[in-house]
């Protein structure tokens, strides 16, 4: 949480905002974060709850019982 506040505060500094490739680096950091959070998932619980999980992540027009 502290890191997020520091990053948001630093984004208001023009010199930091204008760093080359900062957007791509930010996307990479978000991707690594998502991969780290996803790697902590308990896939046995996910696989046993497939019908209820699919109801949340699948558009209604593609979900068939």
Short mmCIF file of N, CA, C and O in Angstrom, two decimals:
data_model
loop_
_atom_site.label_atom_id
_atom_site.label_comp_id
_atom_site.label_asym_id
_atom_site.label_seq_id
_atom_site.Cartn_x
_atom_site.Cartn_y
_atom_site.Cartn_z
N UNK A 1 0.82 -1.18 0.00
CA UNK A 1 0.00 0.00 0.00
C UNK A 1 0.88 1.26 0.00
O UNK A 1 0.56 2.21 -0.70
N UNK A 2 1.93 1.22 0.77
CA UNK A 2 2.85 2.36 0.81
C UNK A 2 3.49 2.56 -0.55
O UNK A 2 3.64 3.70 -1.02
N UNK A 3 3.85 1.46 -1.21
CA UNK A 3 4.46 1.55 -2.53
C UNK A 3 3.51 2.22 -3.52
O UNK A 3 3.93 3.03 -4.35
N UNK A 4 2.23 1.90 -3.43
CA UNK A 4 1.25 2.50 -4.33
C UNK A 4 1.15 4.01 -4.10
O UNK A 4 1.09 4.79 -5.06
N UNK A 5 1.14 4.43 -2.84
CA UNK A 5 1.06 5.86 -2.54
C UNK A 5 2.32 6.60 -3.01
O UNK A 5 2.24 7.71 -3.54
N UNK A 6 3.46 5.97 -2.85
CA UNK A 6 4.71 6.58 -3.32
C UNK A 6 4.71 6.70 -4.84
O UNK A 6 5.09 7.72 -5.41
N UNK A 7 4.24 5.65 -5.52
CA UNK A 7 4.19 5.67 -6.98
C UNK A 7 3.22 6.72 -7.50
O UNK A 7 3.52 7.43 -8.47
N UNK A 8 2.07 6.84 -6.86
CA UNK A 8 1.10 7.85 -7.29
C UNK A 8 1.67 9.24 -7.04
O UNK A 8 1.55 10.13 -7.88
N UNK A 9 2.30 9.45 -5.90
CA UNK A 9 2.90 10.74 -5.62
C UNK A 9 4.02 11.08 -6.59
O UNK A 9 4.14 12.23 -7.04
N UNK A 10 4.82 10.09 -6.92
CA UNK A 10 5.93 10.32 -7.85
C UNK A 10 5.44 10.61 -9.26
O UNK A 10 6.12 11.28 -10.04
N UNK A 11 4.25 10.13 -9.61
CA UNK A 11 3.73 10.36 -10.96
C UNK A 11 3.40 11.82 -11.21
O UNK A 11 3.25 12.23 -12.36
N UNK A 12 3.30 12.62 -10.17
CA UNK A 12 3.02 14.04 -10.34
C UNK A 12 4.30 14.86 -10.60
O UNK A 12 4.21 16.04 -10.92
N UNK A 13 5.45 14.24 -10.45
CA UNK A 13 6.71 14.92 -10.71
C UNK A 13 6.99 14.83 -12.22
O UNK A 13 7.12 13.74 -12.76
N UNK A 14 7.07 15.98 -12.90
CA UNK A 14 7.23 15.96 -14.37
C UNK A 14 8.46 15.20 -14.84
O UNK A 14 8.42 14.51 -15.86
N UNK A 15 9.56 15.30 -14.12
CA UNK A 15 10.78 14.62 -14.56
C UNK A 15 10.60 13.10 -14.54
O UNK A 15 11.10 12.40 -15.43
N UNK A 16 9.89 12.59 -13.57
CA UNK A 16 9.64 11.14 -13.50
C UNK A 16 8.61 10.75 -14.55
O UNK A 16 8.72 9.70 -15.20
N UNK A 17 7.60 11.58 -14.74
CA UNK A 17 6.55 11.28 -15.71
C UNK A 17 7.09 11.20 -17.13
O UNK A 17 6.58 10.47 -17.96
N UNK A 18 8.15 11.96 -17.43
CA UNK A 18 8.69 12.01 -18.79
C UNK A 18 9.84 11.04 -19.03
O UNK A 18 10.50 11.13 -20.06
N UNK A 19 10.08 10.12 -18.12
CA UNK A 19 11.13 9.13 -18.33
C UNK A 19 10.80 8.27 -19.55
O UNK A 19 9.65 7.88 -19.75
N UNK A 20 11.80 7.95 -20.37
CA UNK A 20 11.52 7.12 -21.54
C UNK A 20 11.13 5.70 -21.14
O UNK A 20 11.67 5.14 -20.19
N UNK A 21 10.17 5.16 -21.82
CA UNK A 21 9.69 3.77 -21.64
C UNK A 21 9.06 3.55 -20.27
O UNK A 21 8.91 2.41 -19.84
N UNK A 22 8.65 4.60 -19.58
CA UNK A 22 8.07 4.41 -18.25
C UNK A 22 6.72 3.70 -18.33
O UNK A 22 6.37 2.92 -17.43
N UNK A 23 5.95 3.93 -19.39
CA UNK A 23 4.66 3.25 -19.51
C UNK A 23 4.85 1.75 -19.69
O UNK A 23 4.16 0.95 -19.05
N UNK A 24 5.79 1.35 -20.54
CA UNK A 24 6.04 -0.08 -20.76
C UNK A 24 6.59 -0.74 -19.49
O UNK A 24 6.25 -1.88 -19.19
N UNK A 25 7.42 -0.03 -18.76
CA UNK A 25 7.94 -0.58 -17.51
C UNK A 25 6.80 -0.76 -16.51
O UNK A 25 6.73 -1.77 -15.81
N UNK A 26 5.89 0.21 -16.46
CA UNK A 26 4.74 0.10 -15.58
C UNK A 26 3.85 -1.07 -15.93
O UNK A 26 3.37 -1.80 -15.06
N UNK A 27 3.63 -1.29 -17.22
CA UNK A 27 2.84 -2.45 -17.66
C UNK A 27 3.52 -3.75 -17.26
O UNK A 27 2.87 -4.70 -16.83
N UNK A 28 4.84 -3.80 -17.39
CA UNK A 28 5.59 -5.00 -17.02
C UNK A 28 5.46 -5.27 -15.52
O UNK A 28 5.26 -6.41 -15.10
N UNK A 29 5.56 -4.22 -14.70
CA UNK A 29 5.45 -4.39 -13.25
C UNK A 29 4.06 -4.90 -12.88
O UNK A 29 3.92 -5.79 -12.04
N UNK A 30 3.02 -4.37 -13.54
CA UNK A 30 1.66 -4.86 -13.27
C UNK A 30 1.53 -6.32 -13.68
O UNK A 30 0.90 -7.12 -12.98
N UNK A 31 2.11 -6.70 -14.82
CA UNK A 31 2.05 -8.08 -15.28
C UNK A 31 2.75 -9.01 -14.30
O UNK A 31 2.23 -10.09 -13.97
N UNK A 32 3.91 -8.63 -13.81
CA UNK A 32 4.64 -9.45 -12.84
C UNK A 32 3.83 -9.57 -11.55
O UNK A 32 3.74 -10.65 -10.96
N UNK A 33 3.21 -8.48 -11.11
CA UNK A 33 2.38 -8.52 -9.91
C UNK A 33 1.21 -9.49 -10.09
O UNK A 33 0.92 -10.30 -9.21
N UNK A 34 0.53 -9.41 -11.23
CA UNK A 34 -0.60 -10.30 -11.48
C UNK A 34 -0.16 -11.76 -11.55
O UNK A 34 -0.86 -12.65 -11.05
N UNK A 35 0.99 -12.01 -12.14
CA UNK A 35 1.50 -13.38 -12.19
C UNK A 35 1.85 -13.89 -10.80
O UNK A 35 1.59 -15.05 -10.47
N UNK A 36 2.41 -13.02 -9.96
CA UNK A 36 2.75 -13.43 -8.59
C UNK A 36 1.49 -13.73 -7.79
O UNK A 36 1.43 -14.73 -7.06
N UNK A 37 0.46 -12.91 -7.92
CA UNK A 37 -0.79 -13.14 -7.20
C UNK A 37 -1.47 -14.41 -7.73
O UNK A 37 -1.98 -15.23 -6.97
N UNK A 38 -1.44 -14.59 -9.05
CA UNK A 38 -2.05 -15.78 -9.64
C UNK A 38 -1.33 -17.06 -9.26
O UNK A 38 -1.95 -18.12 -9.15
N UNK A 39 -0.03 -16.99 -9.03
CA UNK A 39 0.71 -18.19 -8.66
C UNK A 39 0.38 -18.65 -7.24
O UNK A 39 0.66 -19.79 -6.89
N UNK A 40 -0.21 -17.77 -6.45
CA UNK A 40 -0.60 -18.14 -5.09
C UNK A 40 -1.99 -18.75 -5.03
O UNK A 40 -2.47 -19.11 -3.95
N UNK A 41 -2.66 -18.88 -6.17
CA UNK A 41 -4.02 -19.42 -6.20
C UNK A 41 -4.00 -20.91 -5.86
O UNK A 41 -3.08 -21.64 -6.20
N UNK A 42 -5.03 -21.35 -5.17
CA UNK A 42 -5.19 -22.76 -4.83
C UNK A 42 -6.05 -23.39 -5.93
O UNK A 42 -7.27 -23.27 -5.93
N UNK A 43 -5.40 -24.05 -6.88
CA UNK A 43 -6.10 -24.56 -8.05
C UNK A 43 -7.01 -25.73 -7.72
O UNK A 43 -7.95 -25.99 -8.45
N UNK A 44 -6.78 -26.44 -6.63
CA UNK A 44 -7.70 -27.51 -6.26
C UNK A 44 -9.06 -26.93 -5.87
O UNK A 44 -10.10 -27.46 -6.24
N UNK A 45 -9.04 -25.82 -5.15
CA UNK A 45 -10.32 -25.17 -4.81
C UNK A 45 -10.97 -24.58 -6.05
O UNK A 45 -12.19 -24.60 -6.19
N UNK A 46 -10.16 -24.06 -6.95
CA UNK A 46 -10.70 -23.48 -8.18
C UNK A 46 -11.35 -24.56 -9.04
O UNK A 46 -12.44 -24.36 -9.58
N UNK A 47 -10.72 -25.70 -9.16
CA UNK A 47 -11.27 -26.78 -9.99
C UNK A 47 -12.51 -27.41 -9.39
O UNK A 47 -13.38 -27.88 -10.12
N UNK A 48 -12.62 -27.43 -8.07
CA UNK A 48 -13.82 -27.99 -7.45
C UNK A 48 -14.99 -27.01 -7.49
O UNK A 48 -16.13 -27.42 -7.32
N UNK A 49 -14.73 -25.74 -7.72
CA UNK A 49 -15.78 -24.73 -7.77
C UNK A 49 -16.01 -24.22 -9.18
O UNK A 49 -16.48 -23.11 -9.37
N UNK A 50 -15.70 -25.04 -10.17
CA UNK A 50 -15.76 -24.60 -11.57
C UNK A 50 -17.11 -23.98 -11.96
O UNK A 50 -17.13 -22.89 -12.52
N UNK A 51 -18.24 -24.60 -11.70
CA UNK A 51 -19.50 -23.99 -12.16
C UNK A 51 -19.73 -22.59 -11.59
O UNK A 51 -20.13 -21.68 -12.31
N UNK A 52 -19.48 -22.41 -10.31
CA UNK A 52 -19.73 -21.09 -9.73
C UNK A 52 -18.70 -20.07 -10.21
O UNK A 52 -19.03 -18.91 -10.41
N UNK A 53 -17.47 -20.49 -10.42
CA UNK A 53 -16.44 -19.56 -10.89
C UNK A 53 -16.72 -19.15 -12.33
O UNK A 53 -16.59 -17.98 -12.69
N UNK A 54 -17.13 -20.07 -13.17
CA UNK A 54 -17.41 -19.74 -14.56
C UNK A 54 -18.57 -18.76 -14.68
O UNK A 54 -18.63 -17.97 -15.62
N UNK A 55 -19.48 -18.80 -13.73
CA UNK A 55 -20.57 -17.84 -13.75
C UNK A 55 -20.10 -16.42 -13.56
O UNK A 55 -20.73 -15.48 -14.02
N UNK A 56 -18.97 -16.24 -12.89
CA UNK A 56 -18.44 -14.90 -12.66
C UNK A 56 -17.52 -14.42 -13.77
O UNK A 56 -17.43 -13.23 -14.03
N UNK A 57 -16.80 -15.31 -14.42
CA UNK A 57 -15.78 -14.89 -15.38
C UNK A 57 -16.16 -15.08 -16.83
O UNK A 57 -15.44 -14.65 -17.71
N UNK A 58 -17.28 -15.71 -17.12
CA UNK A 58 -17.70 -15.96 -18.50
C UNK A 58 -18.89 -15.07 -18.84
O UNK A 58 -19.81 -14.96 -18.04
N UNK A 59 -18.88 -14.44 -20.00
CA UNK A 59 -20.05 -13.65 -20.38
C UNK A 59 -21.29 -14.53 -20.45
O UNK A 59 -21.21 -15.71 -20.80
N UNK A 60 -22.46 -14.01 -20.11
CA UNK A 60 -23.68 -14.82 -20.05
C UNK A 60 -24.01 -15.49 -21.38
O UNK A 60 -24.58 -16.58 -21.39
N UNK A 61 -23.67 -14.86 -22.51
CA UNK A 61 -24.03 -15.46 -23.79
C UNK A 61 -23.13 -16.63 -24.16
O UNK A 61 -23.43 -17.39 -25.05
N UNK A 62 -21.99 -16.84 -23.46
CA UNK A 62 -21.12 -17.96 -23.75
C UNK A 62 -21.24 -19.09 -22.73
O UNK A 62 -20.73 -20.16 -22.93
N UNK A 63 -21.91 -18.84 -21.62
CA UNK A 63 -22.00 -19.84 -20.55
C UNK A 63 -23.18 -20.76 -20.81
O UNK A 63 -24.30 -20.31 -20.94
N UNK A 64 -22.90 -22.05 -20.92
CA UNK A 64 -23.96 -23.03 -21.14
C UNK A 64 -23.87 -24.08 -20.05
O UNK A 64 -22.81 -24.53 -19.69
N UNK A 65 -25.01 -24.48 -19.55
CA UNK A 65 -25.04 -25.51 -18.48
C UNK A 65 -24.95 -26.89 -19.07
O UNK A 65 -25.45 -27.23 -20.04
#
